Amino acid sequence: MYLQLNDIMVEFAFLHYSRFYNNQKLYFYQIIWILNYLFDLMESFIKPPDLLIYLKASVPTLIKQIERRGREYESSIRLDYITSLNNRYNSWIEEYSNRKLIINMDDLNITDNPKDLGFVVDSINAEINGLF
């Protein structure tokens, strides 16, 4: 979970002044503080994309795609990991506040069906050009 910089600084100050800390925990909070600071700094310089395209798929669809690719290193990915990752991505995209297009891929096969690929391309063009 994302830690707010203020939360980290409050706990860091408490740990430092109360002397109820160990060096490992103190080091952890210092690293988190630095990473949050760097992230905030980078975020101020980076413009979000004009349109974020999210190809949403259910876990069974993701499993089928992994099996179809036949990549050996993907065959050992655990189902609970795929489920957790998919849930996190779905939560993230719902909270994404900039312009986005979500395309449900469960009933589409853009690899083997040119009409499905055309649907995706048309959806993107329509969103970019404001046609629908």
mmCIF file of C-alpha atoms in Angstrom:
data_model
loop_
_atom_site.group_PDB
_atom_site.id
_atom_site.type_symbol
_atom_site.label_atom_id
_atom_site.label_comp_id
_atom_site.label_asym_id
_atom_site.label_seq_id
_atom_site.Cartn_x
_atom_site.Cartn_y
_atom_site.Cartn_z
ATOM 1 C CA MET A 1 0.000 0.000 0.000
ATOM 2 C CA TYR A 2 1.193 3.495 -0.799
ATOM 3 C CA LEU A 3 2.429 5.298 2.274
ATOM 4 C CA GLN A 4 1.838 9.011 2.524
ATOM 5 C CA LEU A 5 4.935 11.075 3.140
ATOM 6 C CA ASN A 6 3.345 12.776 6.151
ATOM 7 C CA ASP A 7 2.604 9.414 7.781
ATOM 8 C CA ILE A 8 6.180 8.311 7.302
ATOM 9 C CA MET A 9 7.618 11.535 8.680
ATOM 10 C CA VAL A 10 5.398 11.410 11.782
ATOM 11 C CA GLU A 11 6.398 7.851 12.566
ATOM 12 C CA PHE A 12 10.021 8.557 11.713
ATOM 13 C CA ALA A 13 10.057 11.489 14.146
ATOM 14 C CA PHE A 14 8.365 9.394 16.827
ATOM 15 C CA LEU A 15 10.860 6.585 16.410
ATOM 16 C CA HIS A 16 13.805 8.943 16.393
ATOM 17 C CA TYR A 17 12.852 10.976 19.449
ATOM 18 C CA SER A 18 11.426 8.148 21.518
ATOM 19 C CA ARG A 19 14.463 5.936 20.944
ATOM 20 C CA PHE A 20 12.094 2.976 20.396
ATOM 21 C CA TYR A 21 13.571 1.968 17.095
ATOM 22 C CA ASN A 22 16.185 -0.248 15.671
ATOM 23 C CA ASN A 23 18.526 0.753 12.881
ATOM 24 C CA GLN A 24 16.830 -1.543 10.387
ATOM 25 C CA LYS A 25 13.400 0.052 10.845
ATOM 26 C CA LEU A 26 14.884 3.532 10.806
ATOM 27 C CA TYR A 27 16.723 2.716 7.577
ATOM 28 C CA PHE A 28 13.473 1.407 6.054
ATOM 29 C CA TYR A 29 11.649 4.665 6.805
ATOM 30 C CA GLN A 30 14.506 6.731 5.428
ATOM 31 C CA ILE A 31 14.431 4.753 2.167
ATOM 32 C CA ILE A 32 10.635 5.090 1.905
ATOM 33 C CA TRP A 33 10.898 8.828 2.524
ATOM 34 C CA ILE A 34 13.554 9.209 -0.190
ATOM 35 C CA LEU A 35 11.564 7.123 -2.680
ATOM 36 C CA ASN A 36 8.386 9.119 -2.023
ATOM 37 C CA TYR A 37 10.285 12.369 -2.404
ATOM 38 C CA LEU A 38 11.819 11.220 -5.703
ATOM 39 C CA PHE A 39 8.456 9.975 -6.964
ATOM 40 C CA ASP A 40 6.769 13.283 -6.150
ATOM 41 C CA LEU A 41 9.610 15.166 -7.828
ATOM 42 C CA MET A 42 9.459 13.035 -10.989
ATOM 43 C CA GLU A 43 5.685 13.254 -11.096
ATOM 44 C CA SER A 44 5.881 17.053 -11.172
ATOM 45 C CA PHE A 45 7.979 16.891 -14.370
ATOM 46 C CA ILE A 46 6.121 14.137 -16.222
ATOM 47 C CA LYS A 47 2.935 14.857 -18.118
ATOM 48 C CA PRO A 48 0.357 12.036 -18.092
ATOM 49 C CA PRO A 49 -0.447 10.436 -21.441
ATOM 50 C CA ASP A 50 -3.192 11.987 -23.577
ATOM 51 C CA LEU A 51 -5.034 8.669 -23.372
ATOM 52 C CA LEU A 52 -4.329 5.587 -21.287
ATOM 53 C CA ILE A 53 -5.556 2.391 -22.950
ATOM 54 C CA TYR A 54 -6.277 -0.489 -20.603
ATOM 55 C CA LEU A 55 -6.954 -3.905 -22.071
ATOM 56 C CA LYS A 56 -8.980 -5.449 -19.265
ATOM 57 C CA ALA A 57 -9.291 -9.225 -18.971
ATOM 58 C CA SER A 58 -10.591 -11.716 -16.443
ATOM 59 C CA VAL A 59 -8.237 -14.237 -14.857
ATOM 60 C CA PRO A 60 -9.506 -17.132 -17.045
ATOM 61 C CA THR A 61 -8.779 -15.034 -20.149
ATOM 62 C CA LEU A 62 -5.312 -14.197 -18.859
ATOM 63 C CA ILE A 63 -4.612 -17.888 -18.197
ATOM 64 C CA LYS A 64 -5.734 -18.801 -21.744
ATOM 65 C CA GLN A 65 -3.456 -16.130 -23.204
ATOM 66 C CA ILE A 66 -0.503 -17.352 -21.148
ATOM 67 C CA GLU A 67 -1.129 -20.962 -22.191
ATOM 68 C CA ARG A 68 -1.515 -19.958 -25.833
ATOM 69 C CA ARG A 69 1.823 -18.125 -25.867
ATOM 70 C CA GLY A 70 3.536 -21.236 -24.495
ATOM 71 C CA ARG A 71 6.414 -19.380 -22.888
ATOM 72 C CA GLU A 72 8.173 -21.689 -20.475
ATOM 73 C CA TYR A 73 8.971 -18.976 -17.928
ATOM 74 C CA GLU A 74 5.279 -18.000 -17.772
ATOM 75 C CA SER A 75 4.094 -21.545 -17.083
ATOM 76 C CA SER A 76 5.240 -21.383 -13.470
ATOM 77 C CA ILE A 77 3.284 -18.222 -12.603
ATOM 78 C CA ARG A 78 0.914 -19.068 -9.764
ATOM 79 C CA LEU A 79 -2.816 -18.504 -10.094
ATOM 80 C CA ASP A 80 -3.004 -16.518 -6.850
ATOM 81 C CA TYR A 81 -0.294 -14.166 -8.160
ATOM 82 C CA ILE A 82 -2.152 -13.581 -11.446
ATOM 83 C CA THR A 83 -5.394 -13.001 -9.539
ATOM 84 C CA SER A 84 -3.777 -10.571 -7.133
ATOM 85 C CA LEU A 85 -1.992 -8.687 -9.904
ATOM 86 C CA ASN A 86 -5.167 -8.465 -11.980
ATOM 87 C CA ASN A 87 -7.124 -7.151 -8.986
ATOM 88 C CA ARG A 88 -4.481 -4.513 -8.322
ATOM 89 C CA TYR A 89 -4.433 -3.374 -11.938
ATOM 90 C CA ASN A 90 -8.236 -3.193 -12.009
ATOM 91 C CA SER A 91 -8.267 -1.132 -8.815
ATOM 92 C CA TRP A 92 -5.534 1.123 -10.142
ATOM 93 C CA ILE A 93 -7.304 1.833 -13.434
ATOM 94 C CA GLU A 94 -10.553 2.641 -11.652
ATOM 95 C CA GLU A 95 -8.732 5.240 -9.550
ATOM 96 C CA TYR A 96 -6.821 6.674 -12.518
ATOM 97 C CA SER A 97 -8.191 10.185 -12.864
ATOM 98 C CA ASN A 98 -6.885 11.178 -16.288
ATOM 99 C CA ARG A 99 -8.326 10.294 -19.682
ATOM 100 C CA LYS A 100 -8.608 6.534 -20.162
ATOM 101 C CA LEU A 101 -10.169 3.924 -22.408
ATOM 102 C CA ILE A 102 -10.970 0.509 -20.930
ATOM 103 C CA ILE A 103 -11.529 -2.291 -23.433
ATOM 104 C CA ASN A 104 -12.838 -5.620 -22.154
ATOM 105 C CA MET A 105 -10.771 -8.321 -23.842
ATOM 106 C CA ASP A 106 -12.694 -11.352 -22.551
ATOM 107 C CA ASP A 107 -14.671 -11.797 -25.776
ATOM 108 C CA LEU A 108 -11.993 -10.497 -28.149
ATOM 109 C CA ASN A 109 -9.130 -12.305 -29.862
ATOM 110 C CA ILE A 110 -7.013 -9.631 -31.507
ATOM 111 C CA THR A 111 -4.302 -12.126 -32.444
ATOM 112 C CA ASP A 112 -6.431 -14.422 -34.613
ATOM 113 C CA ASN A 113 -9.489 -12.336 -35.464
ATOM 114 C CA PRO A 114 -8.929 -9.229 -37.622
ATOM 115 C CA LYS A 115 -12.445 -7.959 -36.788
ATOM 116 C CA ASP A 116 -11.607 -7.954 -33.091
ATOM 117 C CA LEU A 117 -8.382 -6.070 -33.780
ATOM 118 C CA GLY A 118 -10.361 -3.635 -35.920
ATOM 119 C CA PHE A 119 -12.796 -3.108 -33.051
ATOM 120 C CA VAL A 120 -9.932 -2.206 -30.710
ATOM 121 C CA VAL A 121 -8.357 0.169 -33.254
ATOM 122 C CA ASP A 122 -11.748 1.777 -33.984
ATOM 123 C CA SER A 123 -12.411 2.208 -30.262
ATOM 124 C CA ILE A 124 -9.069 3.946 -29.812
ATOM 125 C CA ASN A 125 -9.605 6.187 -32.836
ATOM 126 C CA ALA A 126 -13.109 7.085 -31.673
ATOM 127 C CA GLU A 127 -11.820 8.013 -28.217
ATOM 128 C CA ILE A 128 -8.919 10.053 -29.579
ATOM 129 C CA ASN A 129 -11.008 11.855 -32.185
ATOM 130 C CA GLY A 130 -14.108 12.181 -30.011
ATOM 131 C CA LEU A 131 -16.401 10.450 -32.471
ATOM 132 C CA PHE A 132 -18.583 8.574 -29.997
#
